[in-house]
Every structure is written in structure tokens, then in C-alpha cells.
Amino acid sequence: MLRHLVIVLGDQLDHDSSAFDDFDPDQDAVWMAEVAGESEHVWSTKQRTAVFLASMRHFAAELTDAERPLHYAKLDGRSTKHSLADQLAADVTKLKPEGLVVTEPGEWRVREALREVAEHSGIPLDIREDRHFFSTVAEFAAHAEGRTSLRMEYFYREMRKKHDVLMTTRGQPVGGAWNYDADNRKAFPKQGPGLVPPRARFDPDETTREVIALVDKRFTDHPGSLDSFAWPVTRAQALEALDVFIEERLPGFGETQDAMWPGEPWLWHAHLSSSLNLKMLNPREVVAAAEAAYRDKKAPLPAVEGFIRQILGWREYVRGIYWTQMPGYLERNAFEAFEPLPDFYWTGDTAMACLQDAIGTTLENGYAHHIQRLMVTGLYAMLLGVDPKEVHAWYLAVYVDAVEWAELPNTLGMSQYADGGLMGSKPYAATGKYIDRMSPYCKTCPFDPAKRVGDDACPFTTLYWDYLIRHEEPLAANHRMSLQVKNVSRLDDEIASIRERADAIRRGDIAVPHT
């Protein structure tokens, strides 16, 4: 008799997860499955699929070493089904467990699919709290109750106090301020970022090489390349990556965390989000390591606070947004944006230097840092008026750290402002001058960030003014956008030209000027 079939999903690779509470190897077994449908419901890049599959296979080997009974369906197995639900249903029929156990999935779609299988099979499904996070969904819901807008900063301060992170013995923030964001917005000097310590790389072992070959064969037409694959795929590797970041790059992370440089995708960033989101790292140990670096005078406070804010603040906050707002959140489209995603998002084939570099590194590495995501690829899609569901599908498909609870609020809310201000107090709208200030991209680009009309006008700049014109009424009502919108009144003689060029950009009907 099989008491519990314990479901472990690809983003739940934690031996201490709640799904294993009261696990008895004499009565219970673990279930894992690689299915093509999870790489095809969005057009997942090869890097993203390989990270998940390689990490799952290594975790499965650890389960076997720990003598936990395991039923594992491989992607290339003869009888493996296309969808997670179909595979689980087939195995439930065969194994006849008395019940199913799972830690809360990271995606609404997956959770509902598991529920349907259990209901159809007539057996109970025990969905357990995910202890990986600092806060629970119920705690966030209590914080959100009665609020029409949900600002991360207030939630972050509550989390700092509750978990005593970067706090004095008198209950005040270390350094006297909660937020050092103003110190963390510098661009690199003209000569560039200088000598940046290399990221932690992990040469593929035999298991990972098998996965790479399988992904290349099975998903031949999927975007991206596996030539540079070097991501951590085990907890041991993830811990090593954490150590390397804390020791070598955290000290330089802060002040230029928003800066960009062509051909330098890694810079001073942590590259730990895939390990965190697959649960190979616990956020508590990541935050503790960063705080210890400050206490030991190995890293400055602005760098440490800025990094911790991303983990203890932003990461917890977006999860709360996701689970308190789904499933309706996915359908939000406050500004009624319905343009298709440009084809070059899947190829990087564009003359715009910033987009070419950000998309190129995304397809090559399955990675781009947060400003490339927010203020290059995300900004362009928002200004263009792309359907936020298409933008969401692209972000979910291309990044190795993309799990929907984290990706959807970041994309639909933060990047596209499609939730109408639930998350952000204003749209992150900017002209090409922002990119010019934070990078040298514009120096090699055929388009001029200072121009809004003309054959060599930067598409970002044209589309920015078109965005303000098209949405003048709702943006004027936003106190953080009202001054920007007032500038539209100065454009009377240019409005028609701006609209005409913006329409041409949407059609893909603009020539690349000669440089």
C-alpha cells in the first residue's frame, strides 16, 4: 500500500520542504516528472528548460541516495505524457496512492491542474504551506487588506522589523535610513565598469551534458543557445555561487546596480535568482550572508541594503501580489494595450543597440539584469503598447529564473503598468535619454535619443511622447506623472508627426539611418 505520493515540482528542489514533513519511506514515495508541455505552454528558451531539467535530475539522484522511494518520468521516456496533469493521472492510476501531497506550487495553472487530477481520481490532495519564504500569503493578505495600492517600501519595512534584519538594538534601521536607493543609481565612468570579478561558473557534468543534448534534440526550434550553459544545478553549486557573490561582487553591487554596459551581462549582480526560485537556496541564508558581510565590514551598507531589499522586500512582495490577486491579475490591461510583441524579441535582430544587446544576452544566457529587463525590453514593450499577456509570456519563456509567481507581477505590474497602479505608483516611462545616461549604447546606435521626430529619432523617445499623448487623461491624474504630461502641451506642432512616426514604428516601417 502506498500512503502518500509526494509531488515535487521543478521549482521545489528543497529536501526540507513541507511536502516531506512526516515522510515515511516504508509508506510513501516521491513523484517527479519531466514533460514537454512545461516547455511549450510558453516557448521556453533552451537555457531555461535545461536549468530546470538538470536541477531536477540532480535532485532526483540526491533523493535516491537518501533512500527515498522515487517515481521519476523522464522527458525521453517511452510512456511519458505531454502534460504534467496527464502524467500524474497515469501514475496515480498505476500506483494507487491513498493521497497526494505537495508544497504550494509557484503557479496558479499548475496548482489547479493538480487539484483537477486529485478530484478526478477521487483521492485527497494536501497542499502545504511553502516555508521557503519569510512571509506567508496570509500575512501579506493581512498587510494588503483595505489598501487600494500596495507599495513595496511599507511591506519591506515591516519585514525588516519582524525579522530583525539590518536593525539596531533600539529597533531603528542600521545607518539611520530604511532605503539607500539614491546612492545606487550611478552610471559607469566613460572607461567602463573596470575589472569585474567573474561570475561563478559550473562546467556541466555528465548528467547536465545529457540534459543539454536532450534539450537540443527535443526542442530544436526553441530560441536560445546552450553553448554558454554554466548555471548552478545543485544545492552545493548554489551555495558556492552565493559565497562567490558575497566575497567578490557584493562590495561593488550597490552604486552601479542600475548601470548597463554592452557585452557585459553579468557585472556586479548576484545571478542567484534561479537557485532561489528553484529552492536550492533559502532566502534566509542569502539575507544572513549579506548582512554578515556588512557587520564584518566586507561590504558597504548601500550595497548590502540594496541587495537585501531585493530578497526580503521585493521578492516577498511580488509573491504576495501574485497569490492575493490571481487568477484575475493575469487579465489586467489597464491601458488596453493590444499590439503584438515584435518578432525581434525572439531573435535580437534590431538596429536599436540597447535592445539588440539586452535581447542577445537573454537568448544566449537565459539572463539579463533587472534594469535591462525593466528599462530596455520592458520599457519598449510598454511604450509600444504590446498586449501585456504577450509580454508576460515572453518573460516567462526566456529567463532561467522565471517562475510565474515572481515573473508575472514584475512584468504585468512593475514593467507594463497593466494593473493600473496596484504595484507601482507610476509607469516606468522614459525616453531614450535614460538609456543614454545609464549606458554607452546610444553612442553606437544609429538613432538619436534626444530626437522625438525625424528619420533618426530614437524609437524609445518617439514612443514615450506618443505614450503620453495616447494616455494623457489617466496619466494627468497621477501626481507622479502630471508634470511629464503637462509637457505634451508644448508639442502642438509636433503631435501629428510624433503619432505618424509611432504608427510607423509599430508597423516596423522605419528605415535605419546611415551613421
mmCIF file of C-alpha atoms in Angstrom, residues 138-280:
data_model
loop_
_atom_site.group_PDB
_atom_site.id
_atom_site.type_symbol
_atom_site.label_atom_id
_atom_site.label_comp_id
_atom_site.label_asym_id
_atom_site.label_seq_id
_atom_site.Cartn_x
_atom_site.Cartn_y
_atom_site.Cartn_z
ATOM 1 C CA ALA A 138 -1.993 35.106 4.726
ATOM 2 C CA GLU A 139 0.411 37.616 6.287
ATOM 3 C CA PHE A 140 0.637 39.547 3.055
ATOM 4 C CA ALA A 141 -3.144 39.466 2.652
ATOM 5 C CA ALA A 142 -3.467 40.998 6.121
ATOM 6 C CA HIS A 143 -0.986 43.714 5.113
ATOM 7 C CA ALA A 144 -2.922 44.361 1.891
ATOM 8 C CA GLU A 145 -6.388 44.470 3.429
ATOM 9 C CA GLY A 146 -8.076 47.807 2.836
ATOM 10 C CA ARG A 147 -5.281 49.211 0.658
ATOM 11 C CA THR A 148 -6.064 50.382 -2.884
ATOM 12 C CA SER A 149 -2.376 50.396 -3.759
ATOM 13 C CA LEU A 150 0.333 48.096 -2.447
ATOM 14 C CA ARG A 151 3.740 49.725 -2.103
ATOM 15 C CA MET A 152 6.735 47.532 -1.534
ATOM 16 C CA GLU A 153 8.514 50.025 0.715
ATOM 17 C CA TYR A 154 5.944 49.790 3.524
ATOM 18 C CA PHE A 155 5.873 46.000 3.385
ATOM 19 C CA TYR A 156 9.673 45.888 3.306
ATOM 20 C CA ARG A 157 9.929 47.938 6.485
ATOM 21 C CA GLU A 158 7.507 45.605 8.226
ATOM 22 C CA MET A 159 9.659 42.638 7.147
ATOM 23 C CA ARG A 160 12.871 44.296 8.351
ATOM 24 C CA LYS A 161 11.335 44.858 11.796
ATOM 25 C CA LYS A 162 9.731 41.437 12.073
ATOM 26 C CA HIS A 163 12.870 39.518 11.097
ATOM 27 C CA ASP A 164 15.368 41.924 12.716
ATOM 28 C CA VAL A 165 17.368 42.457 9.550
ATOM 29 C CA LEU A 166 19.735 45.445 9.433
ATOM 30 C CA MET A 167 18.148 46.801 12.604
ATOM 31 C CA THR A 168 19.728 48.347 15.693
ATOM 32 C CA THR A 169 19.062 47.147 19.224
ATOM 33 C CA ARG A 170 16.736 50.152 19.580
ATOM 34 C CA GLY A 171 14.553 48.984 16.719
ATOM 35 C CA GLN A 172 15.832 51.533 14.193
ATOM 36 C CA PRO A 173 17.269 50.832 10.731
ATOM 37 C CA VAL A 174 21.039 50.488 10.691
ATOM 38 C CA GLY A 175 22.597 53.687 9.355
ATOM 39 C CA GLY A 176 19.520 55.743 10.158
ATOM 40 C CA ALA A 177 17.689 55.189 6.845
ATOM 41 C CA TRP A 178 15.485 52.424 5.503
ATOM 42 C CA ASN A 179 16.493 52.817 1.906
ATOM 43 C CA TYR A 180 19.756 53.733 0.175
ATOM 44 C CA ASP A 181 18.362 53.620 -3.332
ATOM 45 C CA ALA A 182 19.504 57.184 -4.029
ATOM 46 C CA ASP A 183 23.110 56.006 -3.612
ATOM 47 C CA ASN A 184 22.626 53.124 -6.046
ATOM 48 C CA ARG A 185 21.813 54.852 -9.338
ATOM 49 C CA LYS A 186 25.197 55.749 -10.777
ATOM 50 C CA ALA A 187 26.326 55.009 -14.298
ATOM 51 C CA PHE A 188 29.761 53.586 -15.044
ATOM 52 C CA PRO A 189 32.535 56.044 -15.862
ATOM 53 C CA LYS A 190 33.395 56.619 -19.516
ATOM 54 C CA GLN A 191 36.065 53.925 -19.462
ATOM 55 C CA GLY A 192 33.541 51.313 -18.362
ATOM 56 C CA PRO A 193 32.971 49.059 -15.353
ATOM 57 C CA GLY A 194 36.622 48.136 -15.000
ATOM 58 C CA LEU A 195 37.729 44.697 -13.909
ATOM 59 C CA VAL A 196 34.606 42.927 -12.676
ATOM 60 C CA PRO A 197 35.116 39.623 -10.830
ATOM 61 C CA PRO A 198 33.789 36.765 -12.958
ATOM 62 C CA ARG A 199 30.524 35.085 -12.088
ATOM 63 C CA ALA A 200 30.550 31.625 -10.580
ATOM 64 C CA ARG A 201 30.541 29.123 -13.461
ATOM 65 C CA PHE A 202 29.876 25.397 -13.233
ATOM 66 C CA ASP A 203 31.027 23.150 -16.027
ATOM 67 C CA PRO A 204 28.296 20.674 -16.961
ATOM 68 C CA ASP A 205 28.826 17.197 -15.519
ATOM 69 C CA GLU A 206 27.629 14.012 -17.220
ATOM 70 C CA THR A 207 24.031 14.464 -16.045
ATOM 71 C CA THR A 208 23.873 18.056 -17.248
ATOM 72 C CA ARG A 209 25.523 17.181 -20.554
ATOM 73 C CA GLU A 210 22.827 14.562 -21.120
ATOM 74 C CA VAL A 211 20.170 17.183 -20.461
ATOM 75 C CA ILE A 212 21.821 19.665 -22.829
ATOM 76 C CA ALA A 213 21.880 17.065 -25.608
ATOM 77 C CA LEU A 214 18.255 16.134 -24.911
ATOM 78 C CA VAL A 215 17.049 19.742 -24.942
ATOM 79 C CA ASP A 216 18.932 20.499 -28.156
ATOM 80 C CA LYS A 217 17.337 17.460 -29.782
ATOM 81 C CA ARG A 218 13.797 17.707 -28.380
ATOM 82 C CA PHE A 219 13.407 21.492 -28.573
ATOM 83 C CA THR A 220 15.428 22.215 -31.698
ATOM 84 C CA ASP A 221 13.213 25.069 -32.831
ATOM 85 C CA HIS A 222 13.094 26.777 -29.428
ATOM 86 C CA PRO A 223 15.006 30.052 -29.059
ATOM 87 C CA GLY A 224 18.371 30.464 -27.433
ATOM 88 C CA SER A 225 21.617 28.568 -27.225
ATOM 89 C CA LEU A 226 23.181 26.171 -24.720
ATOM 90 C CA ASP A 227 26.800 26.866 -25.689
ATOM 91 C CA SER A 228 27.389 29.033 -22.615
ATOM 92 C CA PHE A 229 25.476 26.888 -20.108
ATOM 93 C CA ALA A 230 27.181 27.150 -16.707
ATOM 94 C CA TRP A 231 24.361 27.659 -14.186
ATOM 95 C CA PRO A 232 24.342 26.039 -10.740
ATOM 96 C CA VAL A 233 22.124 22.944 -10.820
ATOM 97 C CA THR A 234 22.696 21.544 -7.320
ATOM 98 C CA ARG A 235 22.448 22.985 -3.835
ATOM 99 C CA ALA A 236 26.212 22.614 -3.377
ATOM 100 C CA GLN A 237 26.827 24.668 -6.503
ATOM 101 C CA ALA A 238 24.226 27.248 -5.462
ATOM 102 C CA LEU A 239 25.960 27.690 -2.099
ATOM 103 C CA GLU A 240 29.272 28.152 -3.881
ATOM 104 C CA ALA A 241 27.688 30.775 -6.156
ATOM 105 C CA LEU A 242 26.384 32.586 -3.068
ATOM 106 C CA ASP A 243 29.825 32.574 -1.452
ATOM 107 C CA VAL A 244 31.456 33.918 -4.623
ATOM 108 C CA PHE A 245 28.948 36.752 -4.859
ATOM 109 C CA ILE A 246 29.234 37.768 -1.204
ATOM 110 C CA GLU A 247 33.020 37.736 -1.252
ATOM 111 C CA GLU A 248 33.741 39.165 -4.700
ATOM 112 C CA ARG A 249 30.836 41.160 -6.112
ATOM 113 C CA LEU A 250 28.548 42.321 -3.304
ATOM 114 C CA PRO A 251 31.008 45.093 -2.291
ATOM 115 C CA GLY A 252 30.671 46.597 -5.782
ATOM 116 C CA PHE A 253 26.999 45.818 -6.305
ATOM 117 C CA GLY A 254 25.365 48.909 -4.857
ATOM 118 C CA GLU A 255 26.075 52.178 -6.556
ATOM 119 C CA THR A 256 26.088 50.895 -10.157
ATOM 120 C CA GLN A 257 23.409 48.227 -9.853
ATOM 121 C CA ASP A 258 21.248 50.124 -12.394
ATOM 122 C CA ALA A 259 24.065 50.692 -14.890
ATOM 123 C CA MET A 260 24.450 48.818 -18.191
ATOM 124 C CA TRP A 261 27.438 48.118 -20.400
ATOM 125 C CA PRO A 262 27.495 46.451 -23.851
ATOM 126 C CA GLY A 263 28.815 42.897 -23.872
ATOM 127 C CA GLU A 264 28.877 42.766 -20.048
ATOM 128 C CA PRO A 265 25.766 40.858 -18.975
ATOM 129 C CA TRP A 266 26.933 39.823 -15.501
ATOM 130 C CA LEU A 267 28.597 42.913 -13.982
ATOM 131 C CA TRP A 268 28.275 43.080 -10.159
ATOM 132 C CA HIS A 269 24.935 41.273 -9.954
ATOM 133 C CA ALA A 270 24.328 38.121 -7.907
ATOM 134 C CA HIS A 271 22.931 35.688 -10.524
ATOM 135 C CA LEU A 272 21.312 33.761 -7.662
ATOM 136 C CA SER A 273 17.652 34.126 -8.628
ATOM 137 C CA SER A 274 17.423 30.803 -10.457
ATOM 138 C CA SER A 275 18.843 28.971 -7.440
ATOM 139 C CA LEU A 276 16.465 30.830 -5.135
ATOM 140 C CA ASN A 277 13.419 30.252 -7.326
ATOM 141 C CA LEU A 278 14.158 26.543 -7.762
ATOM 142 C CA LYS A 279 14.530 26.414 -3.933
ATOM 143 C CA MET A 280 18.144 25.255 -3.970
#
